Tab-separated table of C-alpha atoms in Angstrom:
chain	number	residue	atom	x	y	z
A	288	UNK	CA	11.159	-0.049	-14.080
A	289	UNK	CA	12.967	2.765	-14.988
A	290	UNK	CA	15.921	3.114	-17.328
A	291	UNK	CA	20.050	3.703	-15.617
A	292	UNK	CA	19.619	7.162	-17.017
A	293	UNK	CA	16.821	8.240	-14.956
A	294	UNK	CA	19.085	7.313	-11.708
A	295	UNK	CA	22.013	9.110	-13.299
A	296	UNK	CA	20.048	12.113	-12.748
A	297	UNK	CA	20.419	14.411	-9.745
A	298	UNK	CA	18.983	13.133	-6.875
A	299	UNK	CA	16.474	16.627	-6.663
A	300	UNK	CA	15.600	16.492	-10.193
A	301	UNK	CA	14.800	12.927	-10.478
A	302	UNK	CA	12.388	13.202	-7.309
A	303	UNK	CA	10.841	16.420	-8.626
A	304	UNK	CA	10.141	14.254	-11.763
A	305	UNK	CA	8.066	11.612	-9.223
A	306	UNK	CA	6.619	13.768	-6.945
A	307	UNK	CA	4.799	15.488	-9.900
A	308	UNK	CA	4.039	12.456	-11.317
A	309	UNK	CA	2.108	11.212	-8.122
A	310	UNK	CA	0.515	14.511	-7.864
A	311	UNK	CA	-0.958	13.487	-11.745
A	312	UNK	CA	-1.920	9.793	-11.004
A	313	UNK	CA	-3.577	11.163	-7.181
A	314	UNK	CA	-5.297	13.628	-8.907
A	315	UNK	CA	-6.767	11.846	-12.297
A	316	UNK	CA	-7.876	8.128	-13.295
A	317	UNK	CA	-5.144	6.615	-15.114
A	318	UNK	CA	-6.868	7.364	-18.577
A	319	UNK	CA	-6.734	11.031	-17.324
A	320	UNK	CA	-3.160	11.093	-16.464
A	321	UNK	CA	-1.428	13.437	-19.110
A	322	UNK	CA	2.842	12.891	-19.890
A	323	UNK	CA	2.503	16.223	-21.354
A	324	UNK	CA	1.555	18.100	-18.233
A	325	UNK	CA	3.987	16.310	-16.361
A	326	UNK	CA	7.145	16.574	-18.696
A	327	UNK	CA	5.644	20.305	-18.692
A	328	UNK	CA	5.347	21.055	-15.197
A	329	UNK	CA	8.926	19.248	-14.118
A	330	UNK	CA	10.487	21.004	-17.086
A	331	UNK	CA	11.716	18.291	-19.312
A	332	UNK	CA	11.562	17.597	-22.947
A	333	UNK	CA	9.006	14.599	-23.630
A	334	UNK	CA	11.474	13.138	-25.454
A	335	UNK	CA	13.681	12.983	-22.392
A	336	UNK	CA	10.489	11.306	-20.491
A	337	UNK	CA	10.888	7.896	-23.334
A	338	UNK	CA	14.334	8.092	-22.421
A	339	UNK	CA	13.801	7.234	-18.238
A	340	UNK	CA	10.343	5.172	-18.872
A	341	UNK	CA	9.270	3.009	-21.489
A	342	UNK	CA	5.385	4.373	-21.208
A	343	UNK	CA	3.298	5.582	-18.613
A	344	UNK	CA	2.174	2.320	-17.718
A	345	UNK	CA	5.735	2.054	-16.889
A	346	UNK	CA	5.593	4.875	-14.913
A	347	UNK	CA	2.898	4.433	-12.721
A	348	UNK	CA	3.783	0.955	-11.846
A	349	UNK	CA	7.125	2.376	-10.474
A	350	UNK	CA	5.006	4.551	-8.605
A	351	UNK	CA	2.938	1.918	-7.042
A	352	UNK	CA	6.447	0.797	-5.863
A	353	UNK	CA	7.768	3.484	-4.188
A	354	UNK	CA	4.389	3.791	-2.408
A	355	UNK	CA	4.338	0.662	-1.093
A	356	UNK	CA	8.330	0.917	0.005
A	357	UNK	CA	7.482	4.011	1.452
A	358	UNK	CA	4.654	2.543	3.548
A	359	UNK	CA	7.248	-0.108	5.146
A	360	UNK	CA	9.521	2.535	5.654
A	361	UNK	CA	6.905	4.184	7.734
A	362	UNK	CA	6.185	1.318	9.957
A	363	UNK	CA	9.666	0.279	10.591
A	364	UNK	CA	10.665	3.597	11.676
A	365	UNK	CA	7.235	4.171	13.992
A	366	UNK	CA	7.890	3.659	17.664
A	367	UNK	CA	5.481	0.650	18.926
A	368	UNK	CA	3.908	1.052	22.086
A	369	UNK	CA	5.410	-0.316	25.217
A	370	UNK	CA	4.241	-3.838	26.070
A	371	UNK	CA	3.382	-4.689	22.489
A	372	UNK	CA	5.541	-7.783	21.620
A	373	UNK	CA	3.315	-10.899	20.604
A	374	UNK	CA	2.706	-11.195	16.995
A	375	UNK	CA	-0.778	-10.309	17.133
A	376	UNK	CA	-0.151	-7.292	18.735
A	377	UNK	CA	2.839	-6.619	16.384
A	378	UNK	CA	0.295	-7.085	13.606
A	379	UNK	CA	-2.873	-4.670	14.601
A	380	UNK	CA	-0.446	-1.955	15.362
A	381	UNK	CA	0.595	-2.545	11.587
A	382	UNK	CA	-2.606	-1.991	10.757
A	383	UNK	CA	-2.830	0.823	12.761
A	384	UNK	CA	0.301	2.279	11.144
A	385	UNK	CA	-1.365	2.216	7.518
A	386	UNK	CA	-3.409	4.562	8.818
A	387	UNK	CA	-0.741	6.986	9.852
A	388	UNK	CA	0.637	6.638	6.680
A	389	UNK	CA	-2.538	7.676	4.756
A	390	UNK	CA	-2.094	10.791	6.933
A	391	UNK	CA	1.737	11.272	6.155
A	392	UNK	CA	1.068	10.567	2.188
A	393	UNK	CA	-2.517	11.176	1.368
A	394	UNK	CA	-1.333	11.829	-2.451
A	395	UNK	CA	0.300	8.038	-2.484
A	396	UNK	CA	-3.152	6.548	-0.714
A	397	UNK	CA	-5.136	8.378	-3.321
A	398	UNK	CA	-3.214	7.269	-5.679
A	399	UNK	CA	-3.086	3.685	-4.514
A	400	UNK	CA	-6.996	3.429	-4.243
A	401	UNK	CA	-7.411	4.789	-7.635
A	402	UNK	CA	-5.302	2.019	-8.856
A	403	UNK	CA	-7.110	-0.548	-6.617
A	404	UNK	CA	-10.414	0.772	-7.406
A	405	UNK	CA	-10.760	2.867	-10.579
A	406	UNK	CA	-10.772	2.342	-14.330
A	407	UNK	CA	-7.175	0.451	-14.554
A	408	UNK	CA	-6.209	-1.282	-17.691
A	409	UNK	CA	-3.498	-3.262	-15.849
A	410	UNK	CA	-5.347	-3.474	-12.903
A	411	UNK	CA	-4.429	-7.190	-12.171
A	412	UNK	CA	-1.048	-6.676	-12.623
A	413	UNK	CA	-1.457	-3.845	-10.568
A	414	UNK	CA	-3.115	-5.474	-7.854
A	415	UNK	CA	-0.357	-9.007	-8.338
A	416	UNK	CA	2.454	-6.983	-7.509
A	417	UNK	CA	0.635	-4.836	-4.463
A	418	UNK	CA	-0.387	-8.341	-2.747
A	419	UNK	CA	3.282	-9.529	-3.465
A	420	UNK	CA	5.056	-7.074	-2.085
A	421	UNK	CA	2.741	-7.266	0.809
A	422	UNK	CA	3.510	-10.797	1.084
A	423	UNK	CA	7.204	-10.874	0.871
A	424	UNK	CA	7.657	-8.529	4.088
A	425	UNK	CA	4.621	-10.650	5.932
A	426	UNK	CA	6.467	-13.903	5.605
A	427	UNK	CA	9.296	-12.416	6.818
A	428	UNK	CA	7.522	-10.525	9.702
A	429	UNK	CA	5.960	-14.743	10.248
A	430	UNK	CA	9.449	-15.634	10.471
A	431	UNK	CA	10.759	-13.535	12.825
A	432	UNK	CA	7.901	-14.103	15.155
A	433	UNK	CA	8.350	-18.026	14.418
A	434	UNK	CA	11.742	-17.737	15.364
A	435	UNK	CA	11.303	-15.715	18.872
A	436	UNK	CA	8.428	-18.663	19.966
A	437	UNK	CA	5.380	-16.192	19.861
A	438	UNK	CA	4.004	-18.480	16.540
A	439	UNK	CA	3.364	-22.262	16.562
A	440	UNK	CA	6.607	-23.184	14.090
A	441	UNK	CA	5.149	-26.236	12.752
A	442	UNK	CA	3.050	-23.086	10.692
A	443	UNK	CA	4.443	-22.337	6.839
A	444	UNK	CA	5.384	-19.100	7.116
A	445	UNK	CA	4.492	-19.297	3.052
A	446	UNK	CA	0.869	-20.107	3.653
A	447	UNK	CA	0.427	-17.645	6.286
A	448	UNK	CA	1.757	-14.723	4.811
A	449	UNK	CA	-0.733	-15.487	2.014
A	450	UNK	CA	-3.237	-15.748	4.424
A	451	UNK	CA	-2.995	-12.117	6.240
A	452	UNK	CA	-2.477	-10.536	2.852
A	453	UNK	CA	-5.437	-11.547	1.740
A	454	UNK	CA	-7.066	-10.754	5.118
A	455	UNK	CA	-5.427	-7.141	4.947
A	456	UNK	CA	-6.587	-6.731	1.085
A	457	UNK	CA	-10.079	-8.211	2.096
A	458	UNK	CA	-10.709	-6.626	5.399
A	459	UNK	CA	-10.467	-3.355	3.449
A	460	UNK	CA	-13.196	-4.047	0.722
A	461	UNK	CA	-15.471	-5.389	3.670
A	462	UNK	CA	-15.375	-2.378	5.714
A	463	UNK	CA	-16.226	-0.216	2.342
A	464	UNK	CA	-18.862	-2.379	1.592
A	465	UNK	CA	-19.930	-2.352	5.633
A	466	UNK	CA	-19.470	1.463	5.923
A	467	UNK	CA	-20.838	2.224	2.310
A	468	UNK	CA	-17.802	4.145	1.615
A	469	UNK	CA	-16.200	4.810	-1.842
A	470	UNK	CA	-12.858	3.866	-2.097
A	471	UNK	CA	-12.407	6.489	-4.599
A	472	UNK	CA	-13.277	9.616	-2.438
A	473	UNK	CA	-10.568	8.235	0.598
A	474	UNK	CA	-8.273	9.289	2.296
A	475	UNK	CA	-10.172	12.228	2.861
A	476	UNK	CA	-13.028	10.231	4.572
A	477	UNK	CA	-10.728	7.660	6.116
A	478	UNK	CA	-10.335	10.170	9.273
A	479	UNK	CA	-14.030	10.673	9.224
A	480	UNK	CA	-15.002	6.897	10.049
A	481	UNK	CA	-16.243	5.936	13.310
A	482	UNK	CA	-13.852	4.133	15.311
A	483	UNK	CA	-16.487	2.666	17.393
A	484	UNK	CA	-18.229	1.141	14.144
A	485	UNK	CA	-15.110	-0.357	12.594
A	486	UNK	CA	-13.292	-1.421	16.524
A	487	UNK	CA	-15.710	-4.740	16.564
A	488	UNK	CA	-14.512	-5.923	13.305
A	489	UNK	CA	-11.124	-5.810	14.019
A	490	UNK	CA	-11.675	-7.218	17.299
A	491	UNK	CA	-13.457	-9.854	16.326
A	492	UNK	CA	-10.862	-10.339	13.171
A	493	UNK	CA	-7.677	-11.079	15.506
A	494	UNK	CA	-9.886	-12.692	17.917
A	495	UNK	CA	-10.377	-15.532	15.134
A	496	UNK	CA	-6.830	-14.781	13.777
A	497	UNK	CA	-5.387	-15.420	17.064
A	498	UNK	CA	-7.769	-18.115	19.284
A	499	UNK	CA	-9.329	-19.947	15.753
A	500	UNK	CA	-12.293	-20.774	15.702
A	501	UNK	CA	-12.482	-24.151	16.894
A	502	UNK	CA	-14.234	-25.024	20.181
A	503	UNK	CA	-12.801	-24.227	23.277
């Protein structure tokens, strides 16, 4: 996390300082990612840099933060469409809404994939705090629906939430693996994939999600 000192700093110069640093971490691998250039390009001494972040490794998982706050930001501010109240319905327009926000920020989703899905050192780190962060605001999303009646409350919120993160990380890989997409070259190609290949996955996904898959 960063140091006090970098939030002492004006509010414009501190998010110059991260906006160039996204640009370097969407635009390189993390072995690529230079502290020169971007001390260089946001005008600061490098000595200045050691001073907000211990390394970039530091960095970058700060980064992966604000992403991921900036993503719920997103959806909580998105207007739902009308008649959409149940859980389920709550939870594909979620969906949905990531892929707004790949259009809003496509330098954070590059950047995100690349630490998903490229040559990370601290990739399970990486990837530990992703799924918990993810997980915190499900279980609280599992709560709230708990608490209106449209979920069966003798569920663990706990265990659920663990349940559609995994679903949400896993669904992902499938669909690459499905589509034979590369990670690595989205968002750019996210837009490009046909609805009406992916539409039967997801259908059949909360289909099971929502009916299980006992017989009826």
């Amino acid at each position: 996390m960063p140091t006090q000192t970098f939030f002492n700093l004006p509010e414009h110069k501190r998010q110059a300082i991260i906006d160039i640093a996204i640009e370097e971490f969407a635009e390189h691998d993390y072995k690529g990612v230079s502290i020169s250039r971007i001390v260089e390009r946001a005008g600061i001494a490098k000595g200045s840099f050691y001073q907000y972040f211990q390394d970039k490794k530091d960095l970058h998982l700060y980064l992966l933060q604000v992403a991921g706050e900036k993503k719920l930001e997103l959806i909580s501010t998105l207007q739902r469409p009308p008649g959409q109240g149940s859980f389920f319905d709550t939870y594909r327009w979620m969906m949905s809404a990531g892929i707004q926000f790949e259009a809003a920020h496509p330098e954070l989703s590059r950047m995100a994939y690349r630490a998903l899905y490229g040559d990370l050192p601290h990739r399970d780190e990486t990837y530990a705090r992703m799924k918990q962060q993810a997980h915190e605001y499900m279980q609280a999303t599992i709560r709230q629906a708990i608490e209106r009646g449209d979920l069966d409350p003798k569920i663990d919120p706990d265990m659920a939430a663990f349940v559609f993160t995994v679903i949400s990380t896993e669904m992902g890989n499938h669909l690459f693996r499905r589509l034979g997409i590369n990670p690595l070259e989205l968002p750019e190609k996210r837009f490009k994939w046909n609805l009406e290949e992916i539409q039967p996955a997801f259908d059949q996904l909360f289909y099971i999600l929502e009916k299980g898959m006992g017989p009826k």
